Every structure is written in structure tokens, then in C-alpha cells.
Short mmCIF file of C-alpha atoms in Angstrom, two decimals:
data_model
loop_
_atom_site.label_atom_id
_atom_site.label_comp_id
_atom_site.label_asym_id
_atom_site.label_seq_id
_atom_site.Cartn_x
_atom_site.Cartn_y
_atom_site.Cartn_z
CA MET S 402 -101.66 18.40 3.37
CA THR S 403 -102.30 21.71 5.07
CA ALA S 404 -105.30 21.75 7.39
CA PRO S 405 -107.97 24.24 6.33
CA SER S 406 -109.01 27.02 8.62
CA THR S 407 -111.99 26.38 10.86
CA LEU S 408 -114.18 28.69 8.76
CA THR S 409 -113.30 26.79 5.60
CA TYR S 410 -114.14 23.52 7.31
CA VAL S 411 -117.54 24.83 8.44
CA ARG S 412 -118.39 25.91 4.91
CA LEU S 413 -117.46 22.50 3.49
CA MET S 414 -119.31 20.70 6.27
CA ASP S 415 -122.43 22.66 5.26
CA VAL S 416 -122.02 21.17 1.80
CA GLU S 417 -121.87 17.64 3.24
CA LEU S 418 -124.86 18.15 5.47
CA GLY S 419 -127.33 18.24 2.62
CA LYS S 420 -126.55 20.87 0.01
CA PRO S 421 -124.60 18.74 -2.52
CA ASN S 422 -126.70 17.86 -5.54
CA LEU S 423 -126.55 14.08 -6.11
CA ASP S 424 -128.43 14.43 -9.38
CA ALA S 425 -128.92 11.83 -12.08
CA ASP S 426 -125.73 12.84 -13.90
CA LEU S 427 -123.56 12.54 -10.78
CA MET S 428 -125.22 9.24 -9.86
CA ALA S 429 -124.37 7.97 -13.32
CA GLN S 430 -120.74 8.97 -12.86
CA PHE S 431 -120.50 7.00 -9.60
CA ILE S 432 -122.20 3.99 -11.15
CA ALA S 433 -119.92 4.06 -14.17
CA ILE S 434 -116.92 3.51 -11.89
CA VAL S 435 -118.14 0.13 -10.63
CA GLY S 436 -120.64 -0.88 -13.33
CA GLU S 437 -124.41 -1.28 -13.16
CA ARG S 438 -124.30 -4.74 -11.56
CA ALA S 439 -122.20 -3.44 -8.65
CA ALA S 440 -124.43 -0.46 -7.92
CA LEU S 441 -127.60 -0.90 -5.84
CA ARG S 442 -130.41 1.66 -5.98
CA ASP S 443 -133.65 -0.18 -5.35
CA PRO S 444 -134.67 0.16 -1.67
CA SER S 445 -135.16 -3.61 -1.38
CA ASP S 446 -131.53 -4.09 -2.46
CA THR S 447 -130.06 -1.29 -0.35
CA ALA S 448 -132.03 -2.17 2.82
CA PRO S 449 -129.47 -4.68 4.19
CA HIS S 450 -126.86 -1.93 4.02
CA THR S 451 -128.95 0.63 5.91
CA GLN S 452 -129.85 -1.43 8.99
CA GLU S 453 -127.46 -2.55 11.74
CA PRO S 454 -127.96 -5.72 13.82
CA ARG S 455 -129.78 -4.11 16.74
CA GLY S 456 -132.07 -1.97 14.57
CA LEU S 457 -131.39 1.16 16.64
CA TRP S 458 -130.05 3.44 13.88
CA PRO S 459 -132.01 2.82 10.66
CA GLY S 460 -130.78 4.82 7.71
CA GLN S 461 -131.40 5.43 4.02
CA THR S 462 -129.14 5.69 1.01
CA PRO S 463 -129.70 6.53 -2.65
CA LEU S 464 -126.83 4.29 -3.72
CA VAL S 465 -124.69 1.37 -2.57
CA LEU S 466 -121.43 1.01 -4.51
CA LYS S 467 -119.48 -2.26 -4.51
CA PRO S 468 -116.03 -1.65 -5.99
CA ALA S 469 -113.83 -4.59 -6.99
CA THR S 470 -110.45 -2.87 -6.91
CA THR S 471 -108.52 -0.26 -4.99
CA ALA S 472 -108.44 1.85 -8.14
CA GLN S 473 -112.25 1.91 -8.19
CA VAL S 474 -112.34 2.97 -4.54
CA SER S 475 -109.88 5.73 -5.39
CA ALA S 476 -112.06 6.96 -8.25
CA ILE S 477 -115.17 6.94 -6.05
CA MET S 478 -113.47 8.94 -3.32
CA ALA S 479 -112.00 11.45 -5.77
CA LEU S 480 -115.46 12.07 -7.24
CA ALA S 481 -117.06 12.31 -3.80
CA HIS S 482 -114.36 14.73 -2.67
CA GLN S 483 -114.88 16.91 -5.71
CA HIS S 484 -118.64 17.20 -5.12
CA GLY S 485 -118.80 17.04 -1.30
CA ILE S 486 -120.71 13.74 -1.21
CA ALA S 487 -120.62 11.84 2.07
CA ILE S 488 -119.34 8.25 1.92
CA VAL S 489 -120.04 5.53 4.50
CA PRO S 490 -117.49 2.67 4.24
CA GLN S 491 -119.06 -0.65 5.15
CA GLY S 492 -117.74 -4.14 5.80
CA GLY S 493 -119.92 -6.96 7.10
CA ASN S 494 -122.18 -4.46 8.90
CA THR S 495 -122.02 -6.44 12.14
CA GLY S 496 -121.10 -3.52 14.42
CA LEU S 497 -123.14 -2.70 17.50
CA VAL S 498 -122.65 1.07 17.85
CA GLY S 499 -124.17 2.42 14.64
CA GLY S 500 -120.84 3.09 12.95
CA SER S 501 -121.40 1.41 9.57
CA THR S 502 -124.79 2.61 8.35
CA PRO S 503 -125.86 5.84 6.63
CA SER S 504 -127.90 8.60 8.19
CA ALA S 505 -131.67 8.77 7.87
CA ASP S 506 -131.61 11.76 5.51
CA GLY S 507 -130.80 9.58 2.48
CA LYS S 508 -127.90 11.76 1.30
CA GLN S 509 -124.97 9.46 2.09
CA ILE S 510 -123.58 6.83 -0.31
CA VAL S 511 -122.65 3.45 1.15
CA LEU S 512 -119.32 2.04 -0.03
CA SER S 513 -119.42 -1.73 0.47
CA LEU S 514 -116.06 -3.52 0.37
CA SER S 515 -117.62 -6.99 0.08
CA ARG S 516 -116.35 -7.65 -3.47
CA MET S 517 -112.77 -6.90 -2.46
CA ASN S 518 -112.30 -10.24 -0.74
CA ALA S 519 -109.08 -11.69 -2.17
CA VAL S 520 -106.24 -13.23 -0.22
CA ARG S 521 -103.35 -11.59 -2.03
CA ASP S 522 -100.47 -13.45 -0.43
CA VAL S 523 -99.68 -15.90 2.38
CA ASP S 524 -96.15 -16.16 3.76
CA PRO S 525 -95.89 -18.94 6.38
CA LEU S 526 -92.15 -18.43 6.81
CA GLY S 527 -92.57 -14.72 7.52
CA ASN S 528 -95.83 -15.36 9.40
CA THR S 529 -97.84 -12.83 7.38
CA ILE S 530 -100.92 -12.79 5.20
CA ILE S 531 -102.08 -9.98 2.91
CA VAL S 532 -105.84 -9.77 2.48
CA GLU S 533 -108.31 -7.31 1.03
CA ALA S 534 -110.71 -5.46 3.29
CA GLY S 535 -113.78 -7.43 2.25
CA CYS S 536 -112.33 -10.78 3.32
CA VAL S 537 -114.61 -12.45 5.85
CA LEU S 538 -112.71 -13.11 9.07
CA GLU S 539 -113.46 -16.83 9.02
CA ASN S 540 -111.95 -17.10 5.53
CA VAL S 541 -108.77 -15.44 6.74
CA GLN S 542 -108.62 -17.97 9.58
CA ARG S 543 -109.01 -20.80 7.05
CA ALA S 544 -106.33 -19.39 4.76
CA ALA S 545 -103.93 -19.30 7.69
CA ASP S 546 -104.91 -22.82 8.73
CA GLY S 547 -104.17 -23.99 5.20
CA VAL S 548 -100.48 -23.23 5.70
CA ASN S 549 -100.43 -24.55 9.27
CA ARG S 550 -100.62 -21.12 10.84
CA LEU S 551 -103.06 -19.33 13.14
CA PHE S 552 -104.78 -16.00 12.71
CA PRO S 553 -105.98 -15.58 16.29
CA LEU S 554 -108.77 -12.98 16.05
CA ARG S 555 -111.89 -14.83 17.24
CA ILE S 556 -115.26 -13.13 17.64
CA GLY S 557 -118.89 -14.22 17.50
CA SER S 558 -119.53 -12.64 14.09
CA GLN S 559 -116.47 -14.16 12.41
CA GLY S 560 -118.62 -15.91 9.79
CA SER S 561 -119.85 -12.59 8.41
CA CYS S 562 -117.69 -9.70 9.66
CA GLN S 563 -114.96 -8.45 7.34
CA ILE S 564 -111.33 -7.58 7.94
CA GLY S 565 -111.80 -3.94 6.99
CA GLY S 566 -114.47 -3.55 9.64
CA ASN S 567 -112.33 -5.43 12.16
CA ILE S 568 -109.56 -2.92 11.51
CA ALA S 569 -111.83 0.12 11.55
CA SER S 570 -113.26 -0.91 14.93
CA ASN S 571 -110.05 -2.42 16.36
CA ALA S 572 -111.89 -5.67 17.06
CA GLY S 573 -111.03 -7.64 20.19
CA GLY S 574 -112.63 -10.98 21.03
CA THR S 575 -111.58 -13.97 23.06
CA GLY S 576 -107.92 -14.18 21.98
CA VAL S 577 -106.76 -10.74 23.13
CA LEU S 578 -105.24 -12.13 26.33
CA ALA S 579 -102.58 -14.03 24.38
CA TYR S 580 -102.39 -12.30 21.01
CA GLY S 581 -103.68 -8.75 21.44
CA ASN S 582 -106.53 -7.01 19.64
CA MET S 583 -106.68 -6.10 15.96
CA ARG S 584 -104.25 -3.21 16.40
CA ASP S 585 -101.63 -5.72 17.54
CA LEU S 586 -102.28 -8.02 14.56
CA VAL S 587 -101.74 -5.47 11.76
CA LEU S 588 -98.32 -4.85 10.22
CA GLY S 589 -99.35 -2.69 7.28
CA LEU S 590 -102.32 -1.14 5.48
CA GLU S 591 -103.41 0.01 2.07
CA VAL S 592 -105.75 3.00 2.42
CA VAL S 593 -107.63 5.29 0.04
CA LEU S 594 -107.70 8.81 1.47
CA PRO S 595 -110.79 11.06 1.30
CA ASP S 596 -109.45 12.88 -1.77
CA GLY S 597 -108.84 9.62 -3.64
CA ARG S 598 -105.10 9.29 -3.12
CA ILE S 599 -103.86 5.77 -2.34
CA TRP S 600 -101.45 5.18 0.51
CA ASN S 601 -99.58 1.92 -0.01
CA GLY S 602 -98.42 1.04 3.48
CA LEU S 603 -98.47 -2.72 2.94
CA ASN S 604 -95.08 -3.36 4.50
CA ARG S 605 -94.39 -6.63 6.31
CA LEU S 606 -91.65 -5.27 8.53
CA LYS S 607 -91.73 -5.89 12.24
CA LYS S 608 -89.19 -3.10 12.66
CA ASN S 609 -89.71 0.13 10.72
CA ASN S 610 -88.57 3.16 12.67
CA THR S 611 -89.05 5.84 10.01
CA GLY S 612 -91.39 8.33 11.60
CA TYR S 613 -95.09 8.33 12.46
CA ASP S 614 -96.72 4.89 12.28
CA LEU S 615 -99.59 6.05 10.10
CA LYS S 616 -101.53 2.80 10.10
CA HIS S 617 -102.67 3.53 13.65
CA LEU S 618 -104.64 6.53 12.41
CA PHE S 619 -106.94 4.17 10.53
CA ILE S 620 -107.08 1.29 13.01
CA ALA S 621 -110.04 2.16 15.28
CA GLY S 622 -110.70 5.18 13.04
CA GLU S 623 -114.16 3.81 12.15
CA GLY S 624 -113.84 4.90 8.53
CA THR S 625 -113.70 8.59 9.42
CA LEU S 626 -110.24 9.24 7.93
CA GLY S 627 -110.07 6.95 4.90
CA VAL S 628 -111.05 3.61 3.39
CA VAL S 629 -108.94 0.59 4.33
CA THR S 630 -108.70 -1.59 1.21
CA ALA S 631 -106.09 -4.18 2.23
CA ALA S 632 -103.92 -5.20 5.17
CA VAL S 633 -100.82 -7.18 6.11
CA LEU S 634 -101.77 -9.31 9.12
CA LYS S 635 -99.64 -11.30 11.53
CA LEU S 636 -99.84 -15.09 11.68
CA PHE S 637 -98.71 -17.37 14.50
CA PRO S 638 -97.68 -21.00 14.91
CA LYS S 639 -100.69 -23.20 15.53
CA PRO S 640 -100.86 -24.66 19.03
CA LYS S 641 -100.11 -28.38 19.08
CA GLY S 642 -102.60 -28.90 21.88
CA THR S 643 -105.45 -27.09 23.61
CA ALA S 644 -107.37 -27.85 26.78
CA MET S 645 -110.54 -26.16 28.00
CA ALA S 646 -112.79 -26.18 31.03
CA LEU S 647 -115.98 -24.51 32.20
CA VAL S 648 -115.58 -23.69 35.88
CA GLY S 649 -118.07 -22.59 38.53
CA VAL S 650 -116.84 -20.09 41.15
CA ALA S 651 -118.47 -18.25 44.03
CA ASP S 652 -117.63 -14.67 43.06
CA PRO S 653 -115.35 -12.49 40.91
CA GLN S 654 -112.70 -12.50 43.65
CA ALA S 655 -112.42 -16.28 43.35
CA ALA S 656 -112.27 -15.92 39.56
CA MET S 657 -109.43 -13.43 39.95
CA ALA S 658 -107.50 -15.84 42.17
CA LEU S 659 -107.99 -18.61 39.61
CA PHE S 660 -106.87 -16.32 36.79
CA SER S 661 -103.72 -15.37 38.69
CA ARG S 662 -102.95 -19.03 39.37
CA LEU S 663 -103.35 -20.01 35.70
CA ARG S 664 -101.37 -17.05 34.44
CA ASP S 665 -98.49 -18.04 36.69
CA SER S 666 -98.60 -21.73 35.73
CA ALA S 667 -99.49 -21.51 32.02
CA GLY S 668 -97.77 -18.22 31.15
CA HIS S 669 -98.38 -17.31 27.50
CA GLY S 670 -100.14 -20.65 27.16
CA LEU S 671 -103.21 -19.15 28.86
CA THR S 672 -104.99 -18.17 25.65
CA ALA S 673 -108.45 -17.35 27.02
CA PHE S 674 -110.05 -16.58 30.37
CA GLU S 675 -113.72 -15.58 30.13
CA LEU S 676 -115.97 -14.59 33.03
CA SER S 677 -119.77 -14.68 33.21
CA GLY S 678 -122.43 -14.21 35.84
CA ARG S 679 -125.26 -16.70 36.25
CA LYS S 680 -127.90 -14.64 34.45
CA PRO S 681 -126.36 -14.99 30.95
CA PHE S 682 -126.29 -18.77 31.39
CA GLU S 683 -129.90 -18.82 32.58
CA PHE S 684 -130.87 -17.04 29.36
CA LEU S 685 -128.69 -19.41 27.34
CA TYR S 686 -130.25 -22.59 28.72
CA ARG S 687 -133.74 -21.08 28.36
CA HIS S 688 -133.49 -19.96 24.75
CA PHE S 689 -130.94 -22.45 23.36
CA ALA S 690 -132.16 -25.55 25.18
CA ASP S 691 -131.98 -27.54 21.94
CA LYS S 692 -128.26 -26.76 21.57
CA HIS S 693 -126.78 -26.44 25.05
CA ARG S 694 -126.97 -28.19 28.38
CA ASP S 695 -125.32 -27.29 31.66
CA PRO S 696 -122.17 -29.43 32.06
CA LEU S 697 -121.83 -28.53 35.75
CA VAL S 698 -123.74 -29.94 38.71
CA GLY S 699 -126.02 -27.25 40.13
CA ALA S 700 -126.06 -23.51 39.51
CA HIS S 701 -123.13 -21.22 40.29
CA ALA S 702 -123.07 -17.49 40.80
CA TRP S 703 -120.16 -17.02 38.39
CA TYR S 704 -118.49 -19.03 35.63
CA CYS S 705 -115.05 -19.05 34.04
CA LEU S 706 -114.31 -20.45 30.59
CA ILE S 707 -110.62 -21.26 30.34
CA GLU S 708 -108.41 -22.26 27.43
CA VAL S 709 -104.79 -23.36 27.77
CA SER S 710 -102.67 -23.94 24.65
CA SER S 711 -99.35 -25.70 24.26
CA GLN S 712 -96.65 -25.66 21.61
CA ARG S 713 -95.54 -29.09 22.81
CA ASP S 714 -98.53 -31.44 22.57
CA GLN S 715 -102.08 -32.10 23.74
CA ALA S 716 -100.97 -33.90 26.87
CA ASP S 717 -98.97 -30.86 27.99
CA ALA S 718 -101.96 -28.52 27.64
CA GLU S 719 -104.20 -30.91 29.57
CA THR S 720 -101.63 -31.39 32.32
CA VAL S 721 -101.14 -27.66 32.84
CA LEU S 722 -104.88 -27.04 33.08
CA THR S 723 -105.66 -30.07 35.24
CA THR S 724 -102.82 -29.34 37.68
CA ALA S 725 -103.93 -25.73 38.10
CA LEU S 726 -107.58 -26.71 38.64
CA GLU S 727 -106.64 -29.33 41.24
CA ALA S 728 -104.65 -26.74 43.18
CA ALA S 729 -107.53 -24.28 42.86
CA PHE S 730 -109.96 -26.84 44.27
CA GLU S 731 -107.69 -27.36 47.27
CA ALA S 732 -107.44 -23.59 47.78
CA GLY S 733 -111.23 -23.21 47.68
CA GLU S 734 -111.19 -21.06 44.55
CA VAL S 735 -113.29 -23.45 42.45
CA GLU S 736 -116.71 -24.97 43.21
CA ASP S 737 -116.99 -27.27 40.19
CA ALA S 738 -115.27 -27.80 36.85
CA ALA S 739 -116.08 -29.57 33.58
CA PRO S 740 -113.00 -30.11 31.41
CA ALA S 741 -113.71 -30.54 27.69
CA ALA S 742 -113.30 -34.21 26.83
CA ASN S 743 -112.35 -33.63 23.19
CA LEU S 744 -112.16 -31.06 20.40
CA ALA S 745 -115.90 -31.37 19.74
CA GLN S 746 -116.68 -30.37 23.31
CA GLN S 747 -114.21 -27.51 23.10
CA ALA S 748 -116.16 -26.24 20.08
CA GLU S 749 -119.36 -26.67 22.09
CA PHE S 750 -117.94 -24.54 24.91
CA TRP S 751 -117.00 -21.78 22.46
CA LEU S 752 -120.45 -21.91 20.88
CA MET S 753 -121.98 -21.50 24.34
CA ARG S 754 -119.83 -18.44 24.89
CA GLU S 755 -120.80 -16.92 21.55
CA ASN S 756 -124.50 -17.54 22.16
CA LEU S 757 -124.48 -15.68 25.48
CA SER S 758 -124.95 -12.48 23.49
CA TRP S 759 -127.82 -13.81 21.37
CA ALA S 760 -129.62 -15.33 24.35
CA GLN S 761 -130.26 -11.88 25.80
CA LYS S 762 -132.35 -10.68 22.85
CA PRO S 763 -135.53 -12.72 23.56
CA GLU S 764 -135.63 -11.26 27.08
CA GLY S 765 -136.78 -7.86 25.79
CA ALA S 766 -135.13 -4.47 25.76
CA SER S 767 -131.46 -4.38 26.67
CA ILE S 768 -128.96 -1.63 27.43
CA LYS S 769 -125.37 -2.55 26.70
CA HIS S 770 -122.01 -1.38 27.96
CA ASP S 771 -118.73 -2.54 26.40
CA ILE S 772 -116.32 -1.49 29.13
CA SER S 773 -112.76 -2.09 30.21
CA VAL S 774 -110.97 -1.54 33.49
CA PRO S 775 -107.60 -2.71 34.81
CA VAL S 776 -107.84 -6.47 35.30
CA THR S 777 -107.30 -6.26 39.04
CA ALA S 778 -110.21 -3.80 39.31
CA ILE S 779 -112.82 -6.17 37.84
CA PRO S 780 -114.25 -7.43 41.17
CA SER S 781 -114.52 -3.89 42.51
CA PHE S 782 -116.10 -2.60 39.30
CA ILE S 783 -118.71 -5.38 39.27
CA ALA S 784 -119.70 -4.73 42.88
CA GLN S 785 -119.93 -0.95 42.49
CA ALA S 786 -121.68 -1.07 39.11
CA GLU S 787 -124.34 -3.39 40.51
CA GLN S 788 -125.07 -0.92 43.30
CA ALA S 789 -125.23 1.97 40.84
CA VAL S 790 -127.52 0.16 38.39
CA LEU S 791 -129.93 -1.14 41.01
CA ALA S 792 -130.16 2.35 42.47
CA VAL S 793 -131.62 3.44 39.12
CA GLU S 794 -134.04 0.49 38.91
CA PRO S 795 -133.95 -2.33 41.50
CA GLU S 796 -135.61 -4.91 39.21
CA THR S 797 -133.02 -4.57 36.44
CA ARG S 798 -131.50 -7.91 35.41
CA ILE S 799 -127.72 -7.60 35.13
CA VAL S 800 -126.21 -9.63 32.28
CA CYS S 801 -122.47 -9.42 32.82
CA PHE S 802 -119.94 -11.47 30.87
CA GLY S 803 -116.73 -10.88 28.99
CA HIS S 804 -113.00 -11.20 28.62
CA MET S 805 -111.74 -11.08 32.18
CA GLY S 806 -108.17 -11.83 31.12
CA ASP S 807 -107.85 -8.47 29.36
CA GLY S 808 -110.19 -6.41 31.54
CA ASN S 809 -113.08 -6.17 29.05
CA LEU S 810 -116.64 -6.85 30.24
CA HIS S 811 -119.94 -6.65 28.40
CA TYR S 812 -121.91 -5.12 31.24
CA ASN S 813 -125.39 -5.49 29.79
CA LEU S 814 -128.76 -4.82 31.37
CA SER S 815 -132.07 -6.52 30.57
CA GLN S 816 -135.48 -5.09 31.29
CA PRO S 817 -137.39 -6.32 34.36
CA GLU S 818 -139.78 -9.14 33.56
CA GLY S 819 -143.23 -7.90 32.56
CA TRP S 820 -142.10 -4.38 31.62
CA GLU S 821 -142.85 -2.71 28.31
CA PRO S 822 -139.54 -2.35 26.42
CA GLN S 823 -139.83 1.40 25.97
CA ARG S 824 -140.28 1.93 29.69
CA PHE S 825 -136.85 0.38 30.20
CA ARG S 826 -135.24 2.21 27.27
CA ASP S 827 -136.39 5.48 28.77
CA LEU S 828 -133.91 4.84 31.59
CA GLU S 829 -130.97 4.38 29.23
CA HIS S 830 -129.36 7.76 29.86
CA ARG S 831 -129.52 7.30 33.63
CA PHE S 832 -128.03 3.81 33.37
CA HIS S 833 -125.20 5.08 31.18
CA GLU S 834 -124.44 7.89 33.60
CA ALA S 835 -124.37 5.46 36.52
CA VAL S 836 -122.10 2.92 34.82
CA TYR S 837 -119.81 5.53 33.24
CA ALA S 838 -119.25 7.10 36.66
CA VAL S 839 -118.05 3.76 38.04
CA ILE S 840 -115.82 3.27 35.00
CA ALA S 841 -114.27 6.70 35.58
CA ASP S 842 -113.61 5.82 39.23
CA HIS S 843 -111.61 2.80 38.01
CA ASP S 844 -109.68 4.64 35.26
CA GLY S 845 -111.47 2.56 32.64
CA SER S 846 -112.94 3.01 29.17
CA ILE S 847 -116.54 3.17 27.96
CA SER S 848 -115.58 1.28 24.79
CA ALA S 849 -113.25 -1.68 24.90
CA GLU S 850 -113.77 -3.29 21.50
CA HIS S 851 -117.04 -2.19 19.84
CA GLY S 852 -116.00 1.36 19.04
CA ILE S 853 -117.85 4.67 19.32
CA GLY S 854 -120.01 5.02 16.20
CA ARG S 855 -123.17 7.00 16.84
CA MET S 856 -123.97 5.33 20.13
CA LYS S 857 -121.17 6.87 22.20
CA MET S 858 -120.20 9.88 20.10
CA LYS S 859 -121.64 12.48 22.50
CA ALA S 860 -120.29 10.67 25.56
CA ILE S 861 -116.76 10.42 24.19
CA ALA S 862 -116.77 14.12 23.32
CA THR S 863 -117.33 14.86 27.01
CA LEU S 864 -115.03 12.21 28.45
CA LYS S 865 -112.13 13.12 26.15
CA ALA S 866 -112.73 16.87 26.30
CA GLY S 867 -109.55 18.91 26.22
CA THR S 868 -106.22 18.17 24.60
CA GLU S 869 -106.99 14.59 23.55
CA MET S 870 -110.16 15.52 21.67
CA ASP S 871 -108.47 18.59 20.21
CA MET S 872 -105.83 16.32 18.66
CA MET S 873 -108.48 13.98 17.23
CA VAL S 874 -110.37 16.90 15.71
CA ALA S 875 -107.14 18.29 14.21
CA ILE S 876 -106.36 14.95 12.55
CA LYS S 877 -109.89 14.71 11.15
CA ARG S 878 -109.68 18.21 9.70
CA ALA S 879 -106.27 17.58 8.18
CA LEU S 880 -107.12 14.31 6.42
CA ASP S 881 -110.79 14.94 5.65
CA PRO S 882 -111.22 18.70 5.16
CA HIS S 883 -114.52 18.25 3.30
CA GLY S 884 -115.95 16.12 6.11
CA ILE S 885 -117.14 13.41 3.72
CA MET S 886 -115.79 10.33 5.51
CA ASN S 887 -118.47 8.57 7.57
CA PRO S 888 -119.83 11.82 9.04
CA GLY S 889 -121.69 11.73 12.33
CA LYS S 890 -119.60 8.86 13.69
CA LEU S 891 -116.83 8.84 16.31
CA ILE S 892 -116.25 12.62 16.28
CA ASP S 893 -119.19 14.88 17.08
CA PRO S 894 -119.80 17.24 14.11
CA ASP S 895 -120.47 20.01 16.64
CA LEU S 896 -116.78 19.87 17.61
CA LEU S 897 -115.75 20.21 13.97
CA ASP S 898 -118.01 23.23 13.53
CA ARG S 899 -116.50 25.21 16.39
CA SER S 900 -114.25 28.14 15.56
#
């Protein structure tokens, strides 16, 4: 496809920004594609599709379409392309950056993939599974488990998030250390382009050296280039044993020493290494007292949650972890440790980790940063970011936790006790500037796994200014010349308007 000139793109963007006429006849044409029962118009029915979990970007839509087949998605996109109607692809709507909900002007149609939830094929010998975009992540995990395989993506929203959204946001989670993020777990994609054409890239090949690897345009593309309708995902042998421990350490430097020790001793068997400050656990024990208790004696400034897996047996996993912890105790790297006694306690540890995020909400307004830096820079980043944040407001409560093994931290901030929430939110821009400056000093990223969406769209336009952003804009113009795919997300429309 030949990219339109900039002037052509501006004219078509004007159409998308409010001039298309989504009249009763056009609405009827969209509805006819999916059928009345799969088209939502009443505000009470569309409301769940216009609000994201944090309630920061409320939107409106005249129509939510729920196609059941790729052909229906194709027909919807062809009609939208013809009339310049903006489409917002949506999975489980669990994202945290405002990337999956429509704008407030009520002119964008939501395309929900929830009905496209089939597992098309499972191949345990080839270690692949083909699933549709609306498959809930937990169901994909179960399908893999049913053939004695592992699909290793593991995130807190896995009971409701969908594979299409995981792909669009390049989801990460707690298994990235050993298995990589979503980009590393995808072999092939089926995608409907903005003009309705279907790209069947559902190949299962691990080697396919025939030009551009087009699937990577849509992984982390946040629905701005096309609609992912199905994917070929990688499966792995299930571990024959896992061992876990919650460990108390004095500081991030000690955590780094422990991580290095375990990486050397466990190798690829180190499948998770999470780091958390004390504050997230204080919130956890305060607001989830009926579910969680502290397994360690006394409070610790920092905590590590460790998982070691073995392809041999349970005893091997436990031996590797226990031996490393004993050596770490002798070296003074560990203050206390609570190994999981059984699988039930391992599940309890993971539930504690997942609830760290939810435990922050009752504490009032929060400002969140999903950052990554080189793993070895984590102690330095934490120290410098604390100084920068407290210089903005000394009473800020720092809620830092995340995936230390792959360099990703959720560097969150909670309002000082007794403050009005809005007073704290008014400082958001200054906090972002302070934290982003520290990230830049460490050659890091302002988005490790949550994506850009609306939340970071302006920031990324500045941070990636120059050749990198020029290439992104060129790709957007080439694949979506009418600007109808999830507009106002990831790429700043102002950049697309420039001549």
C-alpha cells in the first residue's frame, strides 16, 4: 500500500475527528454484520466498555459490536474504512493506560473481541497453541495444562484479560525472567487491517527468514494498526517441580547479590525473582488481613519473592533454592526467609504478590510508573528516584515493587495520609518529570509492560522525538491512512497532522 501524502492524511483525519455521519442507516449496516444480539446500544450495556479499571479516562460510544468470526471483523473494518468511522478494539479492558476505551465525544465504535474465544488447535508435540483473540488468558493456561504443557504468561488480571489485549500491549508479568514477554511467546498472528483485508500470518515456524517479520508491527501496537483476531502461541514443558520462598533483605543491593547468586546456581531454573519495598506489604496486611499474614518474623525494609523450577523433580527444585538461601545467609545477604511448605502455600505467595497492586487503592490517590532499567541499575534507580520524588513532596509514600529479574519496577506513589486526593493528583506532572529524568539517566523506559495508551502518549512523543518517532508515524500512515484505528492512543494525533 502506498502511503498517502501528509495533506491527504490530514483531510482524512478531519473526517475521523467528528465529521463522519454515523446515522441510523450506517448504524444498521454495522449491526447487520454481527446481528442485533451482538450489538450494544443502551448506555447501561455499553458502560462496561467505556470505563477502564482506574476510572481516569471515561468515554462514550454509540455502539459496541461483538463479532463472532474474523470475517465479521473484516466486514466491520471495511465499512468503517469506507465511511471514516473510528474503531476501538477491545479485549478484557484491564489495561491501565487508557488504551482500550473510546473517547468522550461518543463518536468511536468499540469492537469487542470477547465472543471470539475459541481454542482452534493445540499441538503438544510442536509446543504450539492457536487461540482466538478473545480467549481469556487463564483459559489458555488451562488448555495448555490439559496437554501437559505450560503457557507461561502470568499476570494479576489473567482471569479476565484476553489474549488479543495481551498481544496489543505486549504483556509482561512474573514469568518474563525465564520465558520472555508476550512478544517472545508469539509465533504467528491473524490480523484484520484497517481497510478490512485479512492477513493470515498464523504460521507455526520457529525459523522463517522471508523478509520483514510483520507480526511485530501489531505486538505492542495497541490496536492502532489493525485488529488481532487469532495467534499462534508457544508452549513449554511443564516443570516437574517448583520451590518458592519469601525473603527479607536489608536493601536493593542485598537483593541484587541474592539474585546474582540464584541466577548462577539455578540458571534457567530461576523462573521468578520479584522485589518489593516494605510499604506495599504494609498496605497488603492492612487491607487484606483476612487473606494474608506475614510469614516472616519482624518487618524488613525489602522483600524478594523467588521461584525456582526444575525439569527433574520437586526435590531438585527445593535443593537448589535451599542451598542458595543457606549460602546467602552465611554471606549476610538475607535477613529471614520463609520457604513455601507446599503447593498451596506457593499459591498463597503468588496471591500476595498479585494483591500488592490492589492494596494500594484504599490508601487514596496514587500516581503510577511502570518503568524498566538495566537490571544492574535497579539499586541506583531506586535510590535516585526516592530523592527526586521526595524533593517534590517529602510526605509522599513510595510504593515500589516489581519484576527485579527483568528490570521492571512498578514505581508507584501514594498520597500523604490526610491529604485530599486532588491535592496529590495536582502534583502528577512534577512527579512524572522527576521520575522520567532518573529513568533517562539510567537508559531506561517509561513503559515496561503496560503500554502507552493515552496516559503516556504526549511523553513518548517527546522522549522518542526524531528518527524513531518518524518511523512510527510513517508506519501508522501507511497501514491506517484514514486514521480510524484506535485514534488518540500511542501516537499523538498532532504528529500525524504535521506536514
